[in-house]
Each structure stands twice: as C-alpha cells, then as structure tokens.
mmCIF file of C-alpha atoms in Angstrom:
data_model
loop_
_atom_site.group_PDB
_atom_site.id
_atom_site.type_symbol
_atom_site.label_atom_id
_atom_site.label_comp_id
_atom_site.label_asym_id
_atom_site.label_seq_id
_atom_site.Cartn_x
_atom_site.Cartn_y
_atom_site.Cartn_z
ATOM 1 C CA MET A 1 -12.885 -24.217 -9.099
ATOM 2 C CA ARG A 2 -9.579 -22.311 -8.921
ATOM 3 C CA VAL A 3 -8.417 -19.213 -10.745
ATOM 4 C CA GLU A 4 -4.890 -18.651 -11.992
ATOM 5 C CA VAL A 5 -3.691 -15.086 -12.642
ATOM 6 C CA HIS A 6 -0.453 -14.473 -14.516
ATOM 7 C CA ALA A 7 1.244 -11.214 -13.478
ATOM 8 C CA ARG A 8 4.745 -11.528 -14.828
ATOM 9 C CA PRO A 9 6.922 -12.809 -13.388
ATOM 10 C CA GLU A 10 4.553 -14.206 -10.748
ATOM 11 C CA VAL A 11 1.543 -16.512 -10.961
ATOM 12 C CA PHE A 12 -1.207 -16.254 -8.352
ATOM 13 C CA ASN A 13 -3.718 -18.973 -7.552
ATOM 14 C CA ALA A 14 -7.003 -18.303 -5.772
ATOM 15 C CA ARG A 15 -10.298 -19.937 -5.068
ATOM 16 C CA TYR A 16 -12.174 -16.811 -6.208
ATOM 17 C CA CYS A 17 -11.462 -13.819 -8.437
ATOM 18 C CA VAL A 18 -13.659 -10.744 -8.788
ATOM 19 C CA ASP A 19 -13.167 -9.000 -12.112
ATOM 20 C CA THR A 20 -14.054 -5.343 -11.574
ATOM 21 C CA ARG A 21 -12.898 -4.143 -14.969
ATOM 22 C CA PRO A 22 -15.617 -2.063 -16.648
ATOM 23 C CA PRO A 23 -16.888 -2.679 -20.166
ATOM 24 C CA ALA A 24 -14.724 -1.220 -22.916
ATOM 25 C CA ARG A 25 -16.909 1.899 -23.226
ATOM 26 C CA PRO A 26 -18.733 2.387 -19.946
ATOM 27 C CA ASP A 27 -21.083 5.273 -19.385
ATOM 28 C CA ALA A 28 -20.287 7.017 -16.146
ATOM 29 C CA ALA A 29 -21.498 10.126 -14.407
ATOM 30 C CA LEU A 30 -18.140 10.502 -12.702
ATOM 31 C CA TRP A 31 -14.583 9.315 -13.330
ATOM 32 C CA GLN A 32 -11.852 8.625 -10.801
ATOM 33 C CA VAL A 33 -8.468 9.236 -12.413
ATOM 34 C CA PHE A 34 -5.133 8.756 -10.685
ATOM 35 C CA SER A 35 -1.430 8.878 -11.327
ATOM 36 C CA GLY A 36 0.861 7.558 -8.618
ATOM 37 C CA ALA A 37 4.496 6.804 -7.968
ATOM 38 C CA LEU A 38 6.303 4.517 -5.586
ATOM 39 C CA VAL A 39 9.215 6.689 -4.458
ATOM 40 C CA ASP A 40 12.419 6.189 -2.491
ATOM 41 C CA SER A 41 14.165 8.923 -0.527
ATOM 42 C CA GLU A 42 17.833 9.054 0.458
ATOM 43 C CA THR A 43 16.825 10.143 3.976
ATOM 44 C CA ASP A 44 14.084 9.257 6.445
ATOM 45 C CA THR A 45 11.243 11.339 5.048
ATOM 46 C CA PHE A 46 8.063 9.417 5.874
ATOM 47 C CA ASP A 47 6.424 8.227 9.064
ATOM 48 C CA PRO A 48 5.012 4.750 8.294
ATOM 49 C CA SER A 49 2.449 5.180 11.084
ATOM 50 C CA VAL A 50 0.915 8.270 9.405
ATOM 51 C CA VAL A 51 -1.047 7.957 6.175
ATOM 52 C CA GLY A 52 -2.064 11.019 4.186
ATOM 53 C CA LEU A 53 -5.604 10.424 2.917
ATOM 54 C CA MET A 54 -7.225 13.025 0.710
ATOM 55 C CA ASP A 55 -4.637 15.709 1.498
ATOM 56 C CA ASP A 56 -4.496 19.010 -0.391
ATOM 57 C CA MET A 57 -8.158 18.769 -1.444
ATOM 58 C CA ARG A 58 -9.391 21.367 -3.906
ATOM 59 C CA ALA A 59 -11.653 21.784 -6.909
ATOM 60 C CA ASP A 60 -10.959 23.440 -10.242
ATOM 61 C CA GLY A 61 -12.133 23.261 -13.854
ATOM 62 C CA ASP A 62 -10.967 19.638 -14.117
ATOM 63 C CA GLY A 63 -12.875 18.456 -11.051
ATOM 64 C CA PHE A 64 -12.020 17.608 -7.455
ATOM 65 C CA ARG A 65 -8.409 16.610 -6.625
ATOM 66 C CA PHE A 66 -6.470 15.309 -3.657
ATOM 67 C CA VAL A 67 -3.281 13.444 -2.769
ATOM 68 C CA TYR A 68 -2.744 10.094 -1.039
ATOM 69 C CA THR A 69 0.567 9.453 0.693
ATOM 70 C CA LEU A 70 0.938 5.855 1.827
ATOM 71 C CA PRO A 71 4.284 5.394 3.630
ATOM 72 C CA ILE A 72 5.786 1.915 3.513
ATOM 73 C CA THR A 73 9.064 2.655 5.308
ATOM 74 C CA PRO A 74 10.704 5.890 6.473
ATOM 75 C CA ARG A 75 12.328 6.097 3.026
ATOM 76 C CA ARG A 76 9.641 4.644 0.736
ATOM 77 C CA ALA A 77 6.058 5.695 0.006
ATOM 78 C CA LEU A 78 3.330 5.579 -2.607
ATOM 79 C CA ILE A 79 2.288 9.102 -3.539
ATOM 80 C CA GLU A 80 -0.822 9.346 -5.671
ATOM 81 C CA THR A 81 -2.585 12.306 -7.251
ATOM 82 C CA THR A 82 -6.294 11.568 -7.676
ATOM 83 C CA ARG A 83 -9.105 13.421 -9.398
ATOM 84 C CA PHE A 84 -12.846 12.955 -9.619
ATOM 85 C CA ALA A 85 -14.107 14.497 -12.850
ATOM 86 C CA SER A 86 -17.318 14.575 -14.847
ATOM 87 C CA ARG A 87 -15.388 13.865 -18.063
ATOM 88 C CA ARG A 88 -12.719 11.309 -18.909
ATOM 89 C CA LEU A 89 -9.262 12.661 -18.222
ATOM 90 C CA SER A 90 -6.127 10.894 -19.305
ATOM 91 C CA PRO A 91 -4.271 9.524 -16.266
ATOM 92 C CA LYS A 92 -1.069 10.688 -17.957
ATOM 93 C CA ALA A 93 -2.472 14.231 -17.856
ATOM 94 C CA LEU A 94 -2.076 14.105 -14.054
ATOM 95 C CA ASP A 95 1.688 13.501 -14.248
ATOM 96 C CA TYR A 96 2.519 17.203 -13.917
ATOM 97 C CA GLU A 97 0.398 17.424 -10.765
ATOM 98 C CA LEU A 98 1.958 14.195 -9.471
ATOM 99 C CA ASP A 99 5.465 15.601 -9.968
ATOM 100 C CA ARG A 100 4.458 18.729 -8.032
ATOM 101 C CA ASP A 101 2.835 16.637 -5.276
ATOM 102 C CA ILE A 102 5.939 14.436 -4.960
ATOM 103 C CA GLN A 103 8.190 17.475 -4.601
ATOM 104 C CA SER A 104 5.833 18.954 -2.019
ATOM 105 C CA SER A 105 5.741 15.679 -0.052
ATOM 106 C CA MET A 106 9.514 15.314 -0.162
ATOM 107 C CA GLY A 107 10.238 18.849 0.987
ATOM 108 C CA GLY A 108 12.867 19.222 -1.707
ATOM 109 C CA ALA A 109 14.740 16.039 -0.732
ATOM 110 C CA PRO A 110 16.117 13.960 -3.633
ATOM 111 C CA VAL A 111 13.731 11.243 -4.774
ATOM 112 C CA GLN A 112 13.919 8.182 -6.981
ATOM 113 C CA VAL A 113 10.764 6.948 -8.699
ATOM 114 C CA VAL A 114 10.677 3.151 -8.432
ATOM 115 C CA ARG A 115 7.526 2.623 -10.499
ATOM 116 C CA LEU A 116 4.450 4.453 -11.766
ATOM 117 C CA GLU A 117 0.792 3.478 -11.697
ATOM 118 C CA ARG A 118 -2.105 5.100 -13.503
ATOM 119 C CA ALA A 119 -5.757 4.327 -14.050
ATOM 120 C CA ILE A 120 -9.189 5.700 -14.855
ATOM 121 C CA LEU A 121 -12.226 4.189 -13.155
ATOM 122 C CA PRO A 122 -15.890 4.830 -13.954
ATOM 123 C CA MET A 123 -17.902 5.702 -10.866
#
C-alpha cells in the first residue's frame, strides 16, 4: 500500500505514513507551543556547524521557555521560540517573544522573515 500526501504545490508518495495529529480535543498534562521563523540576513550571521538547542532557558508564569536556532547557511536560519506550559497557549501569543528572540539572535542586523511556523502539541 502507498500513501500520497498533497502539500501544495508538491505531492509526496511514501510506503508508510505515521499520523501523529492528536484528537480534536486531547487531554494533556503539558503542552508544547512554538512560534518560529525562517529568516534571511543580509550578512553572514550564522555558523551552520553550530546549532542552538534550548538556549535562553527560563521559567515564568506561562511555563518553561527556550529558543532553538537551526542555521541552514551563514545567512539563513530557523529561529523558534518554544514553551512547555500546563495550559493551552495560543502559538500566536509567542510572536512577541519570537520577535525579541530573532532580534537577539541577529545582533541588530537587518532580517527578512521568509516564512512562519506555529503549532501546539499535547505532551
């Protein structure tokens, strides 16, 4: 059996597909919420051999937060603000933190956001 996934404009074919989407109203003790941006810099800003995993860790009233920085090239990276919280937070609510984290990662250099990604995952 084969599976066909349509992700406009592309179509992917696979032998297997694991659907990890939760039920519409899952009960969860913990939620992982993230807001991320693929960014381009006008100058060499990132080292593609160095990944920032769980940087700037801290806890506050909205849970535990950290930042991922996944460099793709010296001028392109995925920067993602992530939170673990005991209540559902809107991923869009993290956009302010993401903007601050992007500026911090870029050191004030101009940045262009190529695309955004957001999600909430029951844990």
